[in-house]
Short mmCIF file of C-alpha atoms in Angstrom, two decimals:
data_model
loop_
_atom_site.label_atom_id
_atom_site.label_comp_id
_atom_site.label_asym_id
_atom_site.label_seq_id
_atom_site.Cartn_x
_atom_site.Cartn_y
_atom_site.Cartn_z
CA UNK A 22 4.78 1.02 20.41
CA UNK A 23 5.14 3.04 16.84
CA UNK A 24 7.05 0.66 15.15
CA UNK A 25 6.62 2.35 11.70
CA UNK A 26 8.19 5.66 13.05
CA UNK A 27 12.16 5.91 12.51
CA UNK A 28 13.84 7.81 15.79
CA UNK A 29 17.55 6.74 14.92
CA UNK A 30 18.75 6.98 10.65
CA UNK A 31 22.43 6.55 10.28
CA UNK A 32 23.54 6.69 6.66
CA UNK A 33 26.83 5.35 5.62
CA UNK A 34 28.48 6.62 8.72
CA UNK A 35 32.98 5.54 9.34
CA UNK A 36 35.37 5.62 11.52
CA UNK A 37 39.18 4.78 11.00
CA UNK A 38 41.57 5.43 14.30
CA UNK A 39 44.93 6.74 13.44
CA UNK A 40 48.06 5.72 15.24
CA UNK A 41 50.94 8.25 14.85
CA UNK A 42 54.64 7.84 15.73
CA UNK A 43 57.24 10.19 16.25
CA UNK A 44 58.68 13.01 18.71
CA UNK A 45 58.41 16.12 16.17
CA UNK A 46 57.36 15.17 12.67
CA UNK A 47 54.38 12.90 13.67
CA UNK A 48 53.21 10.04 11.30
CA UNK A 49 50.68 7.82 11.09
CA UNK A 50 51.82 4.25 11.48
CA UNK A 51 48.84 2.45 11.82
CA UNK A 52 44.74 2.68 11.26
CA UNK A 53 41.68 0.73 11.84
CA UNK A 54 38.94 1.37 10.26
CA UNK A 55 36.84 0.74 13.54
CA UNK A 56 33.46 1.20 11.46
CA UNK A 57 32.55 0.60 7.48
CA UNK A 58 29.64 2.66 5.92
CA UNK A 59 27.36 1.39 7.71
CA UNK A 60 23.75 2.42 7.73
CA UNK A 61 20.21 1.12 10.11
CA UNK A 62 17.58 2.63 11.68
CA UNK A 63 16.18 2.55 14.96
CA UNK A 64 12.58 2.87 14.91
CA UNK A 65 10.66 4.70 18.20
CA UNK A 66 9.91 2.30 21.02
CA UNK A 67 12.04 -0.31 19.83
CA UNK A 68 15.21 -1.90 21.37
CA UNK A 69 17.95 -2.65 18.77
CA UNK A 70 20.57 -4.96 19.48
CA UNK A 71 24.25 -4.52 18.27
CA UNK A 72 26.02 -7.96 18.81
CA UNK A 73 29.66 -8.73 17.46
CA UNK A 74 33.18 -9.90 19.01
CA UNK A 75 35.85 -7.21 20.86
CA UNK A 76 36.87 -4.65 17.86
CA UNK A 77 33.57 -5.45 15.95
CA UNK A 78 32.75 -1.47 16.44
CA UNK A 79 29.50 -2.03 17.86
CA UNK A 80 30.44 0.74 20.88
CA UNK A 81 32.22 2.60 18.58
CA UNK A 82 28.97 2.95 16.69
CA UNK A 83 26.92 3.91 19.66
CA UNK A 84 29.36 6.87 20.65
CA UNK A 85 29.16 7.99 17.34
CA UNK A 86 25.52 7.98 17.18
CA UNK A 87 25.57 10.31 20.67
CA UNK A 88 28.10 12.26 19.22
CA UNK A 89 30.66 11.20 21.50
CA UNK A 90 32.97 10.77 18.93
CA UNK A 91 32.46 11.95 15.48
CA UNK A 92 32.36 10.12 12.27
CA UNK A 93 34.66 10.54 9.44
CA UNK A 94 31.54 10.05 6.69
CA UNK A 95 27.97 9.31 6.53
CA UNK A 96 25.12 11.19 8.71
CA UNK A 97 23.00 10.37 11.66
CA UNK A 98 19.69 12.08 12.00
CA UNK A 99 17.67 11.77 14.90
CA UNK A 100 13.99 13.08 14.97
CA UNK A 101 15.00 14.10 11.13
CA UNK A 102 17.65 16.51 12.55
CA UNK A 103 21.82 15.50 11.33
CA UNK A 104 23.04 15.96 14.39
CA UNK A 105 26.27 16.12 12.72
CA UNK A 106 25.21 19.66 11.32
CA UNK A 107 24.13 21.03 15.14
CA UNK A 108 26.37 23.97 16.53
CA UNK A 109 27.67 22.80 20.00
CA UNK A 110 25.36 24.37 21.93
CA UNK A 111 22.06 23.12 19.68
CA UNK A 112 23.89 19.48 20.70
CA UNK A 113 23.79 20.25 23.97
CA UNK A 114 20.27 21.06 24.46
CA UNK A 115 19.59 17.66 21.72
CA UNK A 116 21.66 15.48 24.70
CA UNK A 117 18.97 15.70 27.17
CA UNK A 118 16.98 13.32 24.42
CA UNK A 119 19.91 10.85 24.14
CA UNK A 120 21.51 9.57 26.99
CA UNK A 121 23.73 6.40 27.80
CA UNK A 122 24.61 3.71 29.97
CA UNK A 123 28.22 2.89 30.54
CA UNK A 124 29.92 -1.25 30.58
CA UNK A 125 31.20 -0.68 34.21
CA UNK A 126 28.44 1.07 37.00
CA UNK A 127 31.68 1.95 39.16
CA UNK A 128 33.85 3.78 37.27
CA UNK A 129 30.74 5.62 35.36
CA UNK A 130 30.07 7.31 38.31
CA UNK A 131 32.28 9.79 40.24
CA UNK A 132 33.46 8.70 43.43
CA UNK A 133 33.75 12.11 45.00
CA UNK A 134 30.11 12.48 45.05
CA UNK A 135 27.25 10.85 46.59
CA UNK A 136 24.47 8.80 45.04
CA UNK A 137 22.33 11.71 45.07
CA UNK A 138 24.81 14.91 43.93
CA UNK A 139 26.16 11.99 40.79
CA UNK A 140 21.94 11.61 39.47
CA UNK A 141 21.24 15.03 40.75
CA UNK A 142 24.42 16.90 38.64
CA UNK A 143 22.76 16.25 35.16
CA UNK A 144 19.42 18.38 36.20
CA UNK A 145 21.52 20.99 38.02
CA UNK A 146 23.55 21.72 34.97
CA UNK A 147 20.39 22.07 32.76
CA UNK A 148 19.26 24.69 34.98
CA UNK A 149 17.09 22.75 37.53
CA UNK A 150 16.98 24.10 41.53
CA UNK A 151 18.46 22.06 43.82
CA UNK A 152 15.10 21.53 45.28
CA UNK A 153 13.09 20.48 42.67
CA UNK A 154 16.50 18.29 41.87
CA UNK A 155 16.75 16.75 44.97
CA UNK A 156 13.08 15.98 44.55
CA UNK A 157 13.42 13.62 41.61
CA UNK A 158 16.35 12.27 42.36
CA UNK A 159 13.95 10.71 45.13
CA UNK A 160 11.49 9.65 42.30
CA UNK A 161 14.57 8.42 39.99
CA UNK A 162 15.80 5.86 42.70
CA UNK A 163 12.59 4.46 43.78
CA UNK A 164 12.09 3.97 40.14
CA UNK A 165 15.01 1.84 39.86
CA UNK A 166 14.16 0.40 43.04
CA UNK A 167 16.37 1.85 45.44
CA UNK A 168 15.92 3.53 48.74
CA UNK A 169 16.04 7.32 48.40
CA UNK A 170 16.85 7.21 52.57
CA UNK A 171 20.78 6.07 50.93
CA UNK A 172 21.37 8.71 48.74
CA UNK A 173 23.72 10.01 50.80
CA UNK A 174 25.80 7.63 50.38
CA UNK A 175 29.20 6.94 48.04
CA UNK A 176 28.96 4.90 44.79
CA UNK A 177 32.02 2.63 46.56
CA UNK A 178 29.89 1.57 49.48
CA UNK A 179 26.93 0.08 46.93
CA UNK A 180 27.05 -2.74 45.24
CA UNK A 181 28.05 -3.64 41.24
CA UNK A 182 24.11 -4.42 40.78
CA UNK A 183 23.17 -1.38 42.71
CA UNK A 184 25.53 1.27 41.08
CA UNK A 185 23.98 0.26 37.53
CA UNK A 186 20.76 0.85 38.99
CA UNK A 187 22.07 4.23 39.99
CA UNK A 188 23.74 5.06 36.47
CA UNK A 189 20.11 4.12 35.07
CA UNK A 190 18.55 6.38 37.16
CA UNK A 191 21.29 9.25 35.94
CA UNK A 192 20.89 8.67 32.53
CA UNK A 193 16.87 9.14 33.09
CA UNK A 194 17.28 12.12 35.12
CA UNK A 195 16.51 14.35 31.84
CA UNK A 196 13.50 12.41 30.63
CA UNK A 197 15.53 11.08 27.68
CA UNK A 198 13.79 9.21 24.42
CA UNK A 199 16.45 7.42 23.38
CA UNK A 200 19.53 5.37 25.49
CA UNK A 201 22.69 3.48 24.02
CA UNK A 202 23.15 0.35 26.33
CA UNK A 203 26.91 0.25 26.06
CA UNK A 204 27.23 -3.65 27.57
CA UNK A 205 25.31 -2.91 30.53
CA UNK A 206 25.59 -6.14 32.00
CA UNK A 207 28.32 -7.60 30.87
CA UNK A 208 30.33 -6.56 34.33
CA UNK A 209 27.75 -7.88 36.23
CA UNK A 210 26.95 -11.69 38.07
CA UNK A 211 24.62 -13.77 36.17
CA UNK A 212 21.84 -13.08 38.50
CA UNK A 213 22.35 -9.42 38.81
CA UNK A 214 22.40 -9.76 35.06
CA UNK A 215 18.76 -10.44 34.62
CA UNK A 216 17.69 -8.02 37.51
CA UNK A 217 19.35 -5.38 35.48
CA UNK A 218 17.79 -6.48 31.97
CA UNK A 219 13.84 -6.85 33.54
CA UNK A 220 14.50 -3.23 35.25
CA UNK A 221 15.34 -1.70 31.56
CA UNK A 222 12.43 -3.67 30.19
CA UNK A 223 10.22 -2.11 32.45
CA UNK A 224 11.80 1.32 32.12
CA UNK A 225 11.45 0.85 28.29
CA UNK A 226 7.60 0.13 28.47
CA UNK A 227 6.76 2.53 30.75
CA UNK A 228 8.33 5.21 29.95
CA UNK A 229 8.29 4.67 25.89
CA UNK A 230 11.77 4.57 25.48
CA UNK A 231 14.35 3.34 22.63
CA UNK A 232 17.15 1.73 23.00
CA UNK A 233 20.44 0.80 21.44
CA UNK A 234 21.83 -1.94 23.33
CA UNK A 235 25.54 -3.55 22.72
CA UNK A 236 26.23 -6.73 23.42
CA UNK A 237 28.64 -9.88 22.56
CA UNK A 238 26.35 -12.30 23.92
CA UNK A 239 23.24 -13.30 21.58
CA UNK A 240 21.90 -15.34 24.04
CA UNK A 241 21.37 -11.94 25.87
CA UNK A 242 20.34 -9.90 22.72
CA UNK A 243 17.65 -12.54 21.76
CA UNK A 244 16.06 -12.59 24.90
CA UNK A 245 15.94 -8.17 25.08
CA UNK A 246 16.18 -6.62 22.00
CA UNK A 247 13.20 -6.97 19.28
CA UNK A 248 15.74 -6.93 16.44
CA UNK A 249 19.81 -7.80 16.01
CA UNK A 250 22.52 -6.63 13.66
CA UNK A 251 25.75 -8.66 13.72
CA UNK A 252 29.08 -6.69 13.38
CA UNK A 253 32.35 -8.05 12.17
CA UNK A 254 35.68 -5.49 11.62
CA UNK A 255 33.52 -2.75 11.89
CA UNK A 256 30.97 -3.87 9.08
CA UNK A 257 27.28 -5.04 9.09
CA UNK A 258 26.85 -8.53 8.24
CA UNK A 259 23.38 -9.41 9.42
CA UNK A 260 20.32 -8.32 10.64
CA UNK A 261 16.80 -9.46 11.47
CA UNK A 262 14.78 -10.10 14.24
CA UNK A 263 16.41 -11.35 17.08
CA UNK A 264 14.36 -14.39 17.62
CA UNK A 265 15.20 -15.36 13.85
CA UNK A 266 18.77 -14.45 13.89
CA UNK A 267 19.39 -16.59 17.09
CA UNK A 268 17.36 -19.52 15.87
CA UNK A 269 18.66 -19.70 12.35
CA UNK A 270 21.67 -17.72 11.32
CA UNK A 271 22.45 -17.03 7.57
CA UNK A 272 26.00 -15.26 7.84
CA UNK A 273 28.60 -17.80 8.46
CA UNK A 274 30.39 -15.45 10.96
CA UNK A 275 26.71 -15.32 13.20
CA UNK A 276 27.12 -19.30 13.05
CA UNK A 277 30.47 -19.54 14.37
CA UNK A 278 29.84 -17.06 16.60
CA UNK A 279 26.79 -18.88 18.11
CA UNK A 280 29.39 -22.48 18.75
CA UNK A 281 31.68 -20.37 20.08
CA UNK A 282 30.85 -18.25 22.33
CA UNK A 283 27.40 -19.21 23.37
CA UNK A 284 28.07 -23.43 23.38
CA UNK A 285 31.62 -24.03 24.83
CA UNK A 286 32.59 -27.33 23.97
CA UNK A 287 35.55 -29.58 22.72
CA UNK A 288 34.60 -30.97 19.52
CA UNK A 289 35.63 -31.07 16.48
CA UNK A 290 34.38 -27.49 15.45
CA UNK A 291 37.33 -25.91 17.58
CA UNK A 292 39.83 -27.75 15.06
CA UNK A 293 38.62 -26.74 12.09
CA UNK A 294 38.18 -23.35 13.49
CA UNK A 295 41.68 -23.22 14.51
CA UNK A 296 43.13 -24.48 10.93
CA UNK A 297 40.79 -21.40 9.36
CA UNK A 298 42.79 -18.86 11.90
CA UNK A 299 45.65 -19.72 10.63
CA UNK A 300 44.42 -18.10 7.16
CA UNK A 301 43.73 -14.49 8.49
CA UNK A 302 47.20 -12.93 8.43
CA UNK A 303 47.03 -13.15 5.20
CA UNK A 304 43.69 -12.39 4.56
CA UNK A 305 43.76 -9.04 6.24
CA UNK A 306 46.96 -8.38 3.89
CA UNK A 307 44.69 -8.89 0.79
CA UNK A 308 42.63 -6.25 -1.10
CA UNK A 309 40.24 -4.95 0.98
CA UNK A 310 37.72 -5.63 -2.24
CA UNK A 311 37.59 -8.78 -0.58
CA UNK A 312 34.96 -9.91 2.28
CA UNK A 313 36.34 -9.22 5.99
CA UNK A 314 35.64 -12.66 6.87
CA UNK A 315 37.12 -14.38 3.69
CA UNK A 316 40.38 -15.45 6.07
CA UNK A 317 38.47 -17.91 8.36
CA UNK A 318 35.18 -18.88 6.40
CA UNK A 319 34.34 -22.19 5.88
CA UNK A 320 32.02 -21.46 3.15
CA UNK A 321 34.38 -19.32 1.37
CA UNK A 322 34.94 -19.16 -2.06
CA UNK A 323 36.73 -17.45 -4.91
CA UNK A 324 34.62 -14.75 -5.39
CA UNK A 325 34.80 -13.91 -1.74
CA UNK A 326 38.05 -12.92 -2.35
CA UNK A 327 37.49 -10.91 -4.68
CA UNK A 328 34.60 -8.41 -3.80
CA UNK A 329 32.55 -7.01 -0.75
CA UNK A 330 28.77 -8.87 -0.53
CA UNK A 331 26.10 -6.21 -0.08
CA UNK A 332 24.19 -6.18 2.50
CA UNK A 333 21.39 -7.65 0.58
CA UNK A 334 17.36 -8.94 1.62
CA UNK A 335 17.12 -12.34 1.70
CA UNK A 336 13.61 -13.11 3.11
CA UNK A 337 11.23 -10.74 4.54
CA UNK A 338 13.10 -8.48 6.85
CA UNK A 339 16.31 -10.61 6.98
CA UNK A 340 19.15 -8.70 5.40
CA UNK A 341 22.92 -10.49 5.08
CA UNK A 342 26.04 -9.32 3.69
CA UNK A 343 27.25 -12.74 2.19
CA UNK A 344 27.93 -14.04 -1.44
CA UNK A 345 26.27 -17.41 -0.77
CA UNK A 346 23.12 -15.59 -1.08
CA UNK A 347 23.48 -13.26 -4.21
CA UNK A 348 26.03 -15.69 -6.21
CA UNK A 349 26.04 -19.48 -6.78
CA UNK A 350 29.35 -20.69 -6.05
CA UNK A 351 32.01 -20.94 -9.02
#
């Protein structure tokens, strides 16, 4: 693996979603601001993971870095090229390189087709012969370790574990580089879970590929990914390797996340969360100079109300977006 090359930049890149109401004069009556200048890089060969509660914007990130929906600021280069800068068409021939995986193998596939016309579509509209399509589709699904001899079958009649298998094979139809693991197996059973995670870890070794992959378990993350950045409200509050941000989280918001999600238990940590919950109405009403997570910190302190940490180096390649490491407490 080249870990020094960088395959993925994004620089400063946001997104804020726009609710409008009214019939004739439309207005906007609400926004998120889904993502908040953020900015990593995804170096060749590696796998990335994005971990962070629902509304974090860690899919919203993804989409924007395949240009399935487009920023509002910032720039994501890929190779060295902005894609943001590429004329439709020049992004069309660039999404043969970047390809994803959807959350749920059913619906990412279209029922009207069979196995093989749904992996076989992507070649077809890049110009590829039936034949020679037909051909690797063969190839595709004994790569993923299916039985070409079923291709004739419909996405409905396979099962959840299977259909992922066949949106793999899809999204490597084109000979991609790079692939954005939108929760992959997050609608999947536990054991079809790490089928689905050693078949991508295979893929990505032999076939030298990158990978984004989302996720809201870090369980999952630590096991898969090389490295981790934590998202919170759309904002980067940790990174590091995954075994290190697993095994000793500096963000407060990574160390509640751990006891809650990944160690369900009644003690008295569910309490005390509970009393800080009751402070983020009115933290998300304060400036937004503040940090996102000043409403339910435990660590929190005046200056956090106040003014945005920086994502800032800590140790080695360790990088956290929290005051209690660039300000002793007043």
């Amino acid at each position: 693996m080249n870990a020094q090359k960088n395959l993925i930049d994004v620089r400063g890149v946001s997104k804020t979603f726009t609710v409008k109401s009214g019939t004739f004069f439309r207005k906007a009556a609400a926004s998120t601001k889904a993502v908040n200048n953020v900015s990593l890089t995804i170096r060749k060969g590696e796998i990335l993971g994005c971990v962070g509660g629902s509304g974090s914007g860690k899919s919203t990130l993804g989409r924007m870095i395949m240009r399935l929906i487009e920023p509002d600021d910032g720039a994501i280069l890929f190779d060295g090229t902005d894609l943001r800068t590429l004329s439709p068409e020049a992004m069309r021939q660039y999404r043969k390189r970047l390809q994803i995986v959807f959350q749920d193998p059913l619906q990412s596939l279209n029922p009207r087709r069979t196995v093989a016309e749904n992996i076989a579509r992507p070649l077809m509209n890049f110009g590829t012969s039936p034949a020679v399509a037909n051909r690797r589709v063969d190839e595709l699904l004994e790569l993923v370790g299916l039985d070409p001899r079923q291709s004739y079958r419909y996405p409905h009649e396979y099962s959840g574990g299977q259909c992922q298998r066949i949106a793999i094979a899809r999204a490597l139809a084109l000979e991609p580089e790079f692939l954005f693991l939108d929760e992959p197996v997050s609608a999947l059973d536990v054991s079809i879970q790490a089928q689905i995670l050693n078949l991508l870890s295979e893929l990505q070794k032999k076939l030298d590929l990158t990978f984004l992959f989302v996720s809201h378990d870090l369980k999952i993350v630590k096991q898969f990914c090389d490295r981790t950045v934590v998202m919170y409200r759309g904002c980067m509050l940790e990174t590091g390797t995954s075994e290190e941000v697993y095994r000793d989280p500096k963000h407060p918001f990574t160390r509640d996340f751990l006891g809650t999600v990944l160690h369900v238990r009644k003690d008295s940590r569910w309490e005390q969360a509970a009393e800080r919950a009751e402070d983020l109405e009115s933290a998300t009403r304060q400036s937004e100079a503040g940090c996102i997570y000043a409403g339910t910190c435990a660590d929190r302190f005046q200056r956090c109300r106040e003014a945005a940490p920086a994502l800032t180096e800590i140790e080695g390649a360790r990088h956290v977006a929290c005051h209690l490491y660039s300000q002793p407490k007043q």
